[in-house]
mmCIF file of C-alpha atoms in Angstrom:
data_model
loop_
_atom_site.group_PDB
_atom_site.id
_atom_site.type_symbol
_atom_site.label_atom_id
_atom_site.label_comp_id
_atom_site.label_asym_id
_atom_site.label_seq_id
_atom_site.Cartn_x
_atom_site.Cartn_y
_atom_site.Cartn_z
ATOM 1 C CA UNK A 1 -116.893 167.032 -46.742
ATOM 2 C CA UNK A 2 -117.540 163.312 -47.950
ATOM 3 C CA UNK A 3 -113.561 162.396 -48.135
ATOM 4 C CA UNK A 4 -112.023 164.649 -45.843
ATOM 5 C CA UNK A 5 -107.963 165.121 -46.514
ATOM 6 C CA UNK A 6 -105.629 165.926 -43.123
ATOM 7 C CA UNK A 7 -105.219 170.399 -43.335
ATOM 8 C CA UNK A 8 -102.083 170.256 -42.312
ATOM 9 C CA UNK A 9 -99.793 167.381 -44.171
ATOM 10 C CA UNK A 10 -102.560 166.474 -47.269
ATOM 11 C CA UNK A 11 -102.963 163.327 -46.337
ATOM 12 C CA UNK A 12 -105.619 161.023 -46.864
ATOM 13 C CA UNK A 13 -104.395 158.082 -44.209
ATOM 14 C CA UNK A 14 -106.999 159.354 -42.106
ATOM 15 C CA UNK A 15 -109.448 157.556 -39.110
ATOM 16 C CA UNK A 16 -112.722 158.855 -37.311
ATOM 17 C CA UNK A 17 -112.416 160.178 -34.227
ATOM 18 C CA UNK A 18 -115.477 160.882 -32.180
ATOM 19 C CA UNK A 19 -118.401 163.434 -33.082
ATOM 20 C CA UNK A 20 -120.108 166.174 -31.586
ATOM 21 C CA UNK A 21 -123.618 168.272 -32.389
ATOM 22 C CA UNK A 22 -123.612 172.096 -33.580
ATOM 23 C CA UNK A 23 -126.524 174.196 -33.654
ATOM 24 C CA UNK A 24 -126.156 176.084 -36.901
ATOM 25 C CA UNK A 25 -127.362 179.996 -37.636
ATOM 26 C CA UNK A 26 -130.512 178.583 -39.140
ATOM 27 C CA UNK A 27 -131.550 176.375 -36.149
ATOM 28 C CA UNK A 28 -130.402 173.207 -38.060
ATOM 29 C CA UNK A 29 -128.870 170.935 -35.704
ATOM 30 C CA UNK A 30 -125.969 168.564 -37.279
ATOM 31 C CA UNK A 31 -123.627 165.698 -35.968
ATOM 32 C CA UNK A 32 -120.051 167.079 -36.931
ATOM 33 C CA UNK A 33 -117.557 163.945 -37.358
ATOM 34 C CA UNK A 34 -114.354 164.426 -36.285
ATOM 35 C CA UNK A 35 -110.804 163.219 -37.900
ATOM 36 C CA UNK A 36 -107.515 162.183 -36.895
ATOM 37 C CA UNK A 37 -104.599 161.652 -39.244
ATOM 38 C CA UNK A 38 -102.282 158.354 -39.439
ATOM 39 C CA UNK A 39 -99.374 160.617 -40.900
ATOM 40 C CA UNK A 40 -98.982 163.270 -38.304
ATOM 41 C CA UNK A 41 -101.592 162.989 -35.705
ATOM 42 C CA UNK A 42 -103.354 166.021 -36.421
ATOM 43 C CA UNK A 43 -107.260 166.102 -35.033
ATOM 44 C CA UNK A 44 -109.272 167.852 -37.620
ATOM 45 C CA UNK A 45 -113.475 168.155 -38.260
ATOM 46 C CA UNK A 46 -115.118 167.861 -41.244
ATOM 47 C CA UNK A 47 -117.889 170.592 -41.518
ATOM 48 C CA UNK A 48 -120.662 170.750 -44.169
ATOM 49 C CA UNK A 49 -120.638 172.702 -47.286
ATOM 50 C CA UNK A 50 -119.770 176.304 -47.405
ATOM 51 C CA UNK A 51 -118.773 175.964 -43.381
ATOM 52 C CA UNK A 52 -115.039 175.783 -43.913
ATOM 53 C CA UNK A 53 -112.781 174.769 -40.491
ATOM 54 C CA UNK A 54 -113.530 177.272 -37.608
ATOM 55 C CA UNK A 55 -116.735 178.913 -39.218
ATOM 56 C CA UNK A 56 -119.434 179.631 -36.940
ATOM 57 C CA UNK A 57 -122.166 180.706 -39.675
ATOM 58 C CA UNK A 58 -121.713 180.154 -43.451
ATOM 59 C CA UNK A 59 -120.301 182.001 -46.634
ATOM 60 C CA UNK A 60 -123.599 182.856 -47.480
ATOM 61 C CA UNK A 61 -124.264 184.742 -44.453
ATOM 62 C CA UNK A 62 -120.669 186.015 -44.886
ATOM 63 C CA UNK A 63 -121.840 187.504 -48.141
ATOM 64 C CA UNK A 64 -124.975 189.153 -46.208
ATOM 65 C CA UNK A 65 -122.700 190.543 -43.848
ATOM 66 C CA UNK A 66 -120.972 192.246 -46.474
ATOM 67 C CA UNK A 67 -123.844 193.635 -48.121
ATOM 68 C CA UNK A 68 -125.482 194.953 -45.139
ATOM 69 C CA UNK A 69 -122.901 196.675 -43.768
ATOM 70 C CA UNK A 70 -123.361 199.254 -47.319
ATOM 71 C CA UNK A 71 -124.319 202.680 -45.592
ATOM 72 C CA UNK A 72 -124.772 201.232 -42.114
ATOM 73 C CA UNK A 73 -122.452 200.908 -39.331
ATOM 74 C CA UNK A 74 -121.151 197.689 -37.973
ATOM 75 C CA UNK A 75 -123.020 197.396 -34.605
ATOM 76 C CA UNK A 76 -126.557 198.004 -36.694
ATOM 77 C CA UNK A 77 -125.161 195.467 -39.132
ATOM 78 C CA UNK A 78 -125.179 193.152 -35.761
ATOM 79 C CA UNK A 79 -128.086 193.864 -34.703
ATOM 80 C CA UNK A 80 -130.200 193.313 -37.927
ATOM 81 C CA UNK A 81 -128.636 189.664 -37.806
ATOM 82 C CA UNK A 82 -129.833 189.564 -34.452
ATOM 83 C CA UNK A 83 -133.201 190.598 -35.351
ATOM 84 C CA UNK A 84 -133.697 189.001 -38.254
ATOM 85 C CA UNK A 85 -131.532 185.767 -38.398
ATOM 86 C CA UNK A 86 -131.685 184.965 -34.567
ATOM 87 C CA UNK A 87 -128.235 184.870 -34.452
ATOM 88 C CA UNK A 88 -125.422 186.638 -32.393
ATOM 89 C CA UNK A 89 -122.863 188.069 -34.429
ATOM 90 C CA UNK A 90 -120.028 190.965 -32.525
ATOM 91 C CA UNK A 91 -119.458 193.995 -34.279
ATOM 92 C CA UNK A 92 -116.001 192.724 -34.658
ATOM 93 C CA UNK A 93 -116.506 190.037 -36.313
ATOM 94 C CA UNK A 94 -118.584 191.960 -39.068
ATOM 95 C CA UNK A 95 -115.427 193.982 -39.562
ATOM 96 C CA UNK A 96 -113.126 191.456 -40.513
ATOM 97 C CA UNK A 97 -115.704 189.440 -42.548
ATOM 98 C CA UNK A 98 -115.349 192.668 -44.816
ATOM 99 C CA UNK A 99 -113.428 192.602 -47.447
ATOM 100 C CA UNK A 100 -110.825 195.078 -48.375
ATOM 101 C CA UNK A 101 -111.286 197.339 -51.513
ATOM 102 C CA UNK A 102 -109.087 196.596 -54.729
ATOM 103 C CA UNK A 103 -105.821 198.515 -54.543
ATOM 104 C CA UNK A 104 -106.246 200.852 -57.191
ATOM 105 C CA UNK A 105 -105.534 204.253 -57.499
ATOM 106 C CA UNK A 106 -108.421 206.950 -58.139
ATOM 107 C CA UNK A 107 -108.405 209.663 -60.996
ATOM 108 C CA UNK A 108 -107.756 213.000 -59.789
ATOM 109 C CA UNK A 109 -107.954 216.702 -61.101
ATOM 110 C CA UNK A 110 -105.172 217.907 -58.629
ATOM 111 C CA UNK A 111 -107.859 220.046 -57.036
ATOM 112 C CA UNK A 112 -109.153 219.196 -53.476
ATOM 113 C CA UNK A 113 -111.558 219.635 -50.335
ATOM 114 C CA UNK A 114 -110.277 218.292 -47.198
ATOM 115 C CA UNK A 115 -112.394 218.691 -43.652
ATOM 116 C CA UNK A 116 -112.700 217.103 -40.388
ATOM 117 C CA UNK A 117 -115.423 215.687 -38.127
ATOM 118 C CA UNK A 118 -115.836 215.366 -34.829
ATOM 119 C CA UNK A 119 -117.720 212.001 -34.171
ATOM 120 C CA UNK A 120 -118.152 209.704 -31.350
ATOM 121 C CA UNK A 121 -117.828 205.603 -32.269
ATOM 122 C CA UNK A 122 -118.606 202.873 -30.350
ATOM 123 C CA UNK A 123 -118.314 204.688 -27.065
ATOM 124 C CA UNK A 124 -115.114 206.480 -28.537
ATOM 125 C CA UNK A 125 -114.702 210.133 -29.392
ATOM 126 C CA UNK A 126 -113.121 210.301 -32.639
ATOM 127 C CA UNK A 127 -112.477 212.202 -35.978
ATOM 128 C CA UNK A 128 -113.679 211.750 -39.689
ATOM 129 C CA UNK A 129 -111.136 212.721 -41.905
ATOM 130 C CA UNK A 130 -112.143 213.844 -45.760
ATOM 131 C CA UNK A 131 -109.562 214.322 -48.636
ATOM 132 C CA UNK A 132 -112.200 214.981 -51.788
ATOM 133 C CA UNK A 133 -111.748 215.415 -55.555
ATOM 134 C CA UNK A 134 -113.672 218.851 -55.974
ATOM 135 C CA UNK A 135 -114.120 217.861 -59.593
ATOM 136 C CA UNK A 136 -114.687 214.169 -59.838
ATOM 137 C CA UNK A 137 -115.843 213.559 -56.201
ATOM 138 C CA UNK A 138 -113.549 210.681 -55.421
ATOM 139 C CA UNK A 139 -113.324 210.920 -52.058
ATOM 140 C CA UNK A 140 -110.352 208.960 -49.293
ATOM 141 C CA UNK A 141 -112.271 209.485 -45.519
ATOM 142 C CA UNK A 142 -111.007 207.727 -42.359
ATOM 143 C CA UNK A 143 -111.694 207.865 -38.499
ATOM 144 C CA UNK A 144 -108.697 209.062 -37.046
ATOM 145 C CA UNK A 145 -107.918 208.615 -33.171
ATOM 146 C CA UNK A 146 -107.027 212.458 -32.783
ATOM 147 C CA UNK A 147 -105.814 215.532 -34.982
ATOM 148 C CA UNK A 148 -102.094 215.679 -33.988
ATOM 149 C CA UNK A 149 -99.590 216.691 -36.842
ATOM 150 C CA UNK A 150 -98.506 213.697 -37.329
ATOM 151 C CA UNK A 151 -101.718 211.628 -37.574
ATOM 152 C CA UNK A 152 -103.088 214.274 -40.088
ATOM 153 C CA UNK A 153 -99.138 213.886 -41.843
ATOM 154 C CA UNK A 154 -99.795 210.072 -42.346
ATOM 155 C CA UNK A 155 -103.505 210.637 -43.445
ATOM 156 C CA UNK A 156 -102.879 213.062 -45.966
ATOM 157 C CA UNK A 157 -99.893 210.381 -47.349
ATOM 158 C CA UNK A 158 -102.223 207.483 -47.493
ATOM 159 C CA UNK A 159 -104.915 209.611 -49.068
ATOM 160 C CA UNK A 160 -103.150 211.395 -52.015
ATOM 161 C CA UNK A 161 -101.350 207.768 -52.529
ATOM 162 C CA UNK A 162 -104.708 206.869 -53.269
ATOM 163 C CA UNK A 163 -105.119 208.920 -56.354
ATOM 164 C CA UNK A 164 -103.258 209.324 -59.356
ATOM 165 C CA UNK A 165 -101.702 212.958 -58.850
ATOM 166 C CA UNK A 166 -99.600 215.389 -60.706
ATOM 167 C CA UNK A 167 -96.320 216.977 -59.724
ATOM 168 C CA UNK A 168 -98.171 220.225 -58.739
ATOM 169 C CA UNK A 169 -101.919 219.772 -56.993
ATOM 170 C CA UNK A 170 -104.329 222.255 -54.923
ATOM 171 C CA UNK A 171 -106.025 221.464 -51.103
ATOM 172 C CA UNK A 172 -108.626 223.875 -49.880
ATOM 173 C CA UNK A 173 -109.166 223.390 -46.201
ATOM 174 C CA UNK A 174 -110.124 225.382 -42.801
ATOM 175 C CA UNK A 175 -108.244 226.267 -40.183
ATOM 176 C CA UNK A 176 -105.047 227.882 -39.685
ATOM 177 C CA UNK A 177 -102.926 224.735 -38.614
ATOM 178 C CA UNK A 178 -102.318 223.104 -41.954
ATOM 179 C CA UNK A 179 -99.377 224.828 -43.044
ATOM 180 C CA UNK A 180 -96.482 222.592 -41.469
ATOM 181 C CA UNK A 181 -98.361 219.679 -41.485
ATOM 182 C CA UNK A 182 -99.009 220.141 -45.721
ATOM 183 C CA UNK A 183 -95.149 221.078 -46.597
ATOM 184 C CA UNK A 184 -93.938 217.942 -44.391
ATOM 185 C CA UNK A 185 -96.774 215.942 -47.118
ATOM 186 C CA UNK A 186 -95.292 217.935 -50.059
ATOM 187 C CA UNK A 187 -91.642 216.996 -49.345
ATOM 188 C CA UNK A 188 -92.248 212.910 -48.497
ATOM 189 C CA UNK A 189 -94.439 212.411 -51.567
ATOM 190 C CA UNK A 190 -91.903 214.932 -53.718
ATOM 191 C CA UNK A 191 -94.712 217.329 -55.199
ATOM 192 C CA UNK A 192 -95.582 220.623 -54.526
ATOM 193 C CA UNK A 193 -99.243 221.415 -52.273
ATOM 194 C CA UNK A 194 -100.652 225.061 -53.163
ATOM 195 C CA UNK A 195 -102.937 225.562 -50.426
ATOM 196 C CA UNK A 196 -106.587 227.692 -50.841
ATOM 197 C CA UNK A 197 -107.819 228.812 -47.218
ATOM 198 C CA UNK A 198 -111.942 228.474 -47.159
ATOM 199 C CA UNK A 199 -113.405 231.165 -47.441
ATOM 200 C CA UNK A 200 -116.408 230.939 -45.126
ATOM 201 C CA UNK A 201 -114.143 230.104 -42.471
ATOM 202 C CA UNK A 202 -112.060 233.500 -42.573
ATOM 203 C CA UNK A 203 -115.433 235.494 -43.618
ATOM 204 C CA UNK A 204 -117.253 233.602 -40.254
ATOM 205 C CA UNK A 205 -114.526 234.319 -37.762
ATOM 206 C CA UNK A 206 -114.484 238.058 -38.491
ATOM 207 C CA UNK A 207 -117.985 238.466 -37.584
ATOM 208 C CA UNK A 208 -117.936 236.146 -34.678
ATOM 209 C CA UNK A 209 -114.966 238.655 -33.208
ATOM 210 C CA UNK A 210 -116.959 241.652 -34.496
ATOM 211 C CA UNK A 211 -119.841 240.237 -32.134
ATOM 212 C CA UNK A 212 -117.845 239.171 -29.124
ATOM 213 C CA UNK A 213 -116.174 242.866 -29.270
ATOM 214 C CA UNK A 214 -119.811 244.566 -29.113
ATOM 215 C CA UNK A 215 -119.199 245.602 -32.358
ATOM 216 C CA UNK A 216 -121.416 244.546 -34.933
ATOM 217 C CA UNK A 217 -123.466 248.080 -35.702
ATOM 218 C CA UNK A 218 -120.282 249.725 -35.812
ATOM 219 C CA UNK A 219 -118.461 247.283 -38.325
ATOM 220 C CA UNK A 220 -121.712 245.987 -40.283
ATOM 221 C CA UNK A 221 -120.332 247.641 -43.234
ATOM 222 C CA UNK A 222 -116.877 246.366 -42.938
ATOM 223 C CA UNK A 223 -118.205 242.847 -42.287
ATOM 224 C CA UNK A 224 -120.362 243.379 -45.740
ATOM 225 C CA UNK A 225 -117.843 244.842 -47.821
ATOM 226 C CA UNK A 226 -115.514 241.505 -46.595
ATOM 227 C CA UNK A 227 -118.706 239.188 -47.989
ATOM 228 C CA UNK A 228 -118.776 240.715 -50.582
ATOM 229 C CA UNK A 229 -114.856 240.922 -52.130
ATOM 230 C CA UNK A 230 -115.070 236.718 -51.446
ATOM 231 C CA UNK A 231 -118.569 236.104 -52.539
ATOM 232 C CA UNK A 232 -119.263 238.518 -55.697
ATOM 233 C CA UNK A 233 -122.716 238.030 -56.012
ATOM 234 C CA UNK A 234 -125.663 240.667 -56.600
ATOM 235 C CA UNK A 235 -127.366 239.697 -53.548
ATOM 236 C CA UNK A 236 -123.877 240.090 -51.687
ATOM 237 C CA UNK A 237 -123.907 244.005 -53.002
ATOM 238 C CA UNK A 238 -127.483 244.561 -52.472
ATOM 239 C CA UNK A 239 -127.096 243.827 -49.010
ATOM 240 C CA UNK A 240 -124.313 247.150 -48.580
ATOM 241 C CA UNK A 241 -127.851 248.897 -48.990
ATOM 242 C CA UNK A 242 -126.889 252.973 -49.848
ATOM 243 C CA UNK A 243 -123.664 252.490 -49.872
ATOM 244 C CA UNK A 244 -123.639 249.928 -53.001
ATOM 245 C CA UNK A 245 -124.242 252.654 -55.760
ATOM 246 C CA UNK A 246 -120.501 254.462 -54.485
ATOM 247 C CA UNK A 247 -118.947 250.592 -54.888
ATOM 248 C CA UNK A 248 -120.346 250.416 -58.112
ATOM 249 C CA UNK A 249 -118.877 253.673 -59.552
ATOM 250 C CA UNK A 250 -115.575 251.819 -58.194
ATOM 251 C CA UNK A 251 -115.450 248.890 -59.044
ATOM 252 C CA UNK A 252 -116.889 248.895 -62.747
ATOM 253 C CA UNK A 253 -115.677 246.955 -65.881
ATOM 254 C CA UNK A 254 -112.646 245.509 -62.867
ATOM 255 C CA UNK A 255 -111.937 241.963 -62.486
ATOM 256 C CA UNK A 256 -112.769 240.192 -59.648
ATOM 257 C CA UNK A 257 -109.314 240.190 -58.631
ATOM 258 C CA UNK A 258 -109.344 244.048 -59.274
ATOM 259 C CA UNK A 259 -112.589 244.253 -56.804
ATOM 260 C CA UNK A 260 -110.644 242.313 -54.427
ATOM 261 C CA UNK A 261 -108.002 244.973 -54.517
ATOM 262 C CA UNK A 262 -110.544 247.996 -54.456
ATOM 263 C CA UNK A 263 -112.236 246.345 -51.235
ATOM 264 C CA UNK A 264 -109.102 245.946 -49.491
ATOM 265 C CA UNK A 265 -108.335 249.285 -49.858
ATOM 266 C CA UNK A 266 -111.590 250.465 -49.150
ATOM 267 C CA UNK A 267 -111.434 248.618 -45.417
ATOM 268 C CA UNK A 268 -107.806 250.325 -44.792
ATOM 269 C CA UNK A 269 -108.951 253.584 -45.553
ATOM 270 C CA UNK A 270 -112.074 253.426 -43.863
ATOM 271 C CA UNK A 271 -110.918 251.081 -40.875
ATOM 272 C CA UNK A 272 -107.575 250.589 -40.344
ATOM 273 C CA UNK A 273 -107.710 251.718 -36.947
ATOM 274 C CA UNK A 274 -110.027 249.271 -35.613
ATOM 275 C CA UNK A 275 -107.921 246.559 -33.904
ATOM 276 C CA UNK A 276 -110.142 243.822 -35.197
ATOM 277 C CA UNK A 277 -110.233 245.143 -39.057
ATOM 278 C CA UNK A 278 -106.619 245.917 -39.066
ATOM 279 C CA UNK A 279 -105.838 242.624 -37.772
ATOM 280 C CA UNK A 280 -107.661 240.916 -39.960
ATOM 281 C CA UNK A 281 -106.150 243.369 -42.797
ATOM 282 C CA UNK A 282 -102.724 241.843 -41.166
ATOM 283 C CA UNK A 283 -103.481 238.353 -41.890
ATOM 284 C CA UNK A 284 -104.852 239.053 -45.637
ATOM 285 C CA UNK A 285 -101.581 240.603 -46.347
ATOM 286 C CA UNK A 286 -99.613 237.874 -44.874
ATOM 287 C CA UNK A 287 -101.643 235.002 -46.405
ATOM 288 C CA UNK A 288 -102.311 236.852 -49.336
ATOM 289 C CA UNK A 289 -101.300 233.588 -51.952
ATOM 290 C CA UNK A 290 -103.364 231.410 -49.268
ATOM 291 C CA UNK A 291 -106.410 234.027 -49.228
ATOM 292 C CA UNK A 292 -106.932 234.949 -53.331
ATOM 293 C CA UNK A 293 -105.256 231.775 -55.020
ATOM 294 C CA UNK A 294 -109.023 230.884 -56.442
ATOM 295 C CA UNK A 295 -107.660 234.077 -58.763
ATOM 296 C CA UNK A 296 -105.038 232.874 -59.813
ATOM 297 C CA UNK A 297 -106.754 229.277 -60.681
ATOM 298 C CA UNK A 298 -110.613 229.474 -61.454
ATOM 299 C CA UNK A 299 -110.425 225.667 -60.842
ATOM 300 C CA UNK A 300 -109.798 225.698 -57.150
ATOM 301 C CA UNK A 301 -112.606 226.061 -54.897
ATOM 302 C CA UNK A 302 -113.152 228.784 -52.564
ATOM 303 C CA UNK A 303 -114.358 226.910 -49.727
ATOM 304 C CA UNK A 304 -114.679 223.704 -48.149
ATOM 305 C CA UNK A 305 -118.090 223.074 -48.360
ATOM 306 C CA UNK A 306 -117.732 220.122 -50.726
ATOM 307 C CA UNK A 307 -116.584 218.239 -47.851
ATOM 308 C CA UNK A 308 -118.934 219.954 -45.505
ATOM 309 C CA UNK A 309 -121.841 218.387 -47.480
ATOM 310 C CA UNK A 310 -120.727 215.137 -47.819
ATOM 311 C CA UNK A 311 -120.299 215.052 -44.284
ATOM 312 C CA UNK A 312 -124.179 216.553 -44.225
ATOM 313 C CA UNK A 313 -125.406 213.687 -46.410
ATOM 314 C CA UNK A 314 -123.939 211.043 -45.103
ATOM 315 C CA UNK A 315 -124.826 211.814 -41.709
ATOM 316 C CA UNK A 316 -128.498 211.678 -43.467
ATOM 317 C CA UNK A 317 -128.072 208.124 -44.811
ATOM 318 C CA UNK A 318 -127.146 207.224 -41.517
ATOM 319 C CA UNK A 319 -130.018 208.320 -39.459
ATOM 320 C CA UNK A 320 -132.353 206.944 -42.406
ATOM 321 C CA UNK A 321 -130.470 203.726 -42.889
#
C-alpha cells in the first residue's frame, strides 16, 4: 500500500495519477490514490490493507461471510450484513466469496441411503439430492435443476466419486425409476450397484391403493400381514389381533427370511384373487432380489429413512437458524 508496484508488468517506474474518495463497509471514508506506470501505461489504485484491487469490503468481512453462511442460506447471509453491518452485499456475491471444500474423498461402508426433495430456491422450484453413508453418515447432497435420467446419472457419478468405494457397494432408495439410471452409474464408474427398494415406500403404496379401491376393511389383514413380513416387530404381530396366535404356530423357530416366505404364501392363498394383492404379489416376485436383499446382507438398510431424516433436521436448522 505504501510502495505500490504496477499489477500487470512488476514494475516500480511508477507516477501518481489523480485520487478519488470511497466510503468503506464501516462508514470510514478514505482518499484512494491512484497509479500509472512508466513501463506500460497501465492505471492501477492502491487500496488499504486487506482491500486488495477491486474489493468492495475487506478480507475480514470475507471471512464473516464465510462463517455465516454455516447452516443458513445465502440471501439470510445478506441480509444479516444488511442488518447488522449496514452494508449491501447480493446473494451472489456471498456465493463466490465461499470457498470450495478440500478435494478429498470420504470413507465409505459401501452401504447407502439416497432420497430426493422437492424444494423451492430463490424463486426457483428445485430438487435436493441425498447420497448418504448409512453407517458413517457421510453424506454428498446437491440442488439439482430437475430429476431427468441423466441429471440423476451425473449426480450419482459425482457423489460416489466422492467416497472411497469398493468394487461391489449397496443403494437403498424409493421409487421405481432407479433401475436404468443405477446400471448406466455401475458401468461408467466399473463397479457393480446392488440395489435395496425402501421398504415403507412399497408397504405405503399398497395401502394407499387398498384405500382408493374402497377396500381397506376387506384387505386390513392383508395390509397387516405385508407390515408385518417387512417390519418383524411384536407390536407389528400384535396388531393382526386373533389372527396372530395361527401366525405364530407358523412361523416358529423360522428365520426372518423363512417368515418372509410363510407370509407370502399366506397372501396367495388367502388373496390371490384380489387384483390389488395379486398385483402386488406380481411385483414381489419380479423384484424379489430388489424387495428381500436386507436378507441376504444384515448391513443394508431396509428403508430410506436415513435420508428422510436428514432432510427432517435440516429443514429444522433452517427455520431455527
Amino acid at each position: 500500500y505504501n510502495k505500490p508496484i504496477c499489477p500487470q508488468c512488476r514494475s516500480r517506474s511508477i507516477v501518481k495519477n489523480g485520487t478519488f474518495i470511497r466510503t468503506l463497509e464501516t462508514g470510514d471514508i478514505i482518499r484512494i490514490q491512484r497509479y500509472k506506470c512508466s513501463n506500460c501505461t497501465c492505471s492501477f489504485e492502491a487500496r488499504p490493507p486487506n482491500h486488495g484491487y477491486g474489493k468492495h469490503f475487506s478480507d475480514i468481512t470475507k471471512e464473516k461471510i464465510v462463517k455465516g453462511r454455516v447452516k443458513t442460506s445465502l440471501r439470510k447471509t445478506a441480509f444479516f450484513f444488511g442488518l447488522i453491518g449496514n452494508m449491501g452485499i447480493s446473494h451472489e456475491t456471498i456465493r463466490k466469496n465461499i470457498p470450495s471444500g478440500p478435494a478429498k474423498r470420504m470413507a465409505s461402508s459401501g452401504c447407502f441411503v439416497y432420497d430426493e426433495q422437492y424444494v423451492h430456491i430463490d424463486g426457483k422450484d428445485k430438487f435436493r439430492a441425498l447420497l448418504k453413508d448409512s453407517k458413517n453418515r457421510n453424506f454428498v447432497e446437491e440442488i439439482l435443476d430437475d430429476l431427468k435420467e441423466e441429471t440423476l446419472v451425473a449426480f450419482f457419478i459425482r457423489a460416489l466419486s466422492s467416497f472411497v468405494i469398493t468394487e461391489k457397494i449397496f443403494i437403498t432408495t424409493d421409487g421405481y425409476h432407479y433401475g436404468s439410471i443405477l446400471r448406466e452409474v455401475a458401468r461408467t464408474l466399473g463397479i457393480r450397484i446392488e440395489r435395496q427398494r425402501c421398504l415403507f415406500h412399497l408397504e405405503n403404496d399398497l395401502a394407499h391403493k387398498i384405500k382408493e379401491a374402497g377396500k381397506e376393511e376387506q384387505l386390513d389383514t392383508a395390509k397387516k400381514l405385508v407390515k408385518f413380513m417387512f417390519f418383524q416387530t411384536k407390536k407389528n404381530l400384535e396388531s393382526l389381533g386373533d389372527n396372530k396366535e395361527a401366525l405364530s404356530k407358523l412361523i416358529e423357530g423360522k428365520s426372518e427370511a423363512e417368515t418372509a416366505g410363510v407370509i407370502l404364501q399366506l397372501l396367495n392363498d388367502l388373496y390371490g384373487s384380489d387384483k390389488i394383492i395379486s398385483g402386488f404379489m406380481d411385483f414381489v416376485k419380479k423384484n424379489r432380489n430388489e424387495v428381500f436383499l436386507y436378507l441376504k446382507n444384515d448391513q443394508v438398510e431396509k428403508t430410506s429413512d436415513l435420508a428422510e431424516q436428514h432432510f427432517s433436521i435440516m429443514s429444522w436448522l433452517f427455520k431455527h437458524r
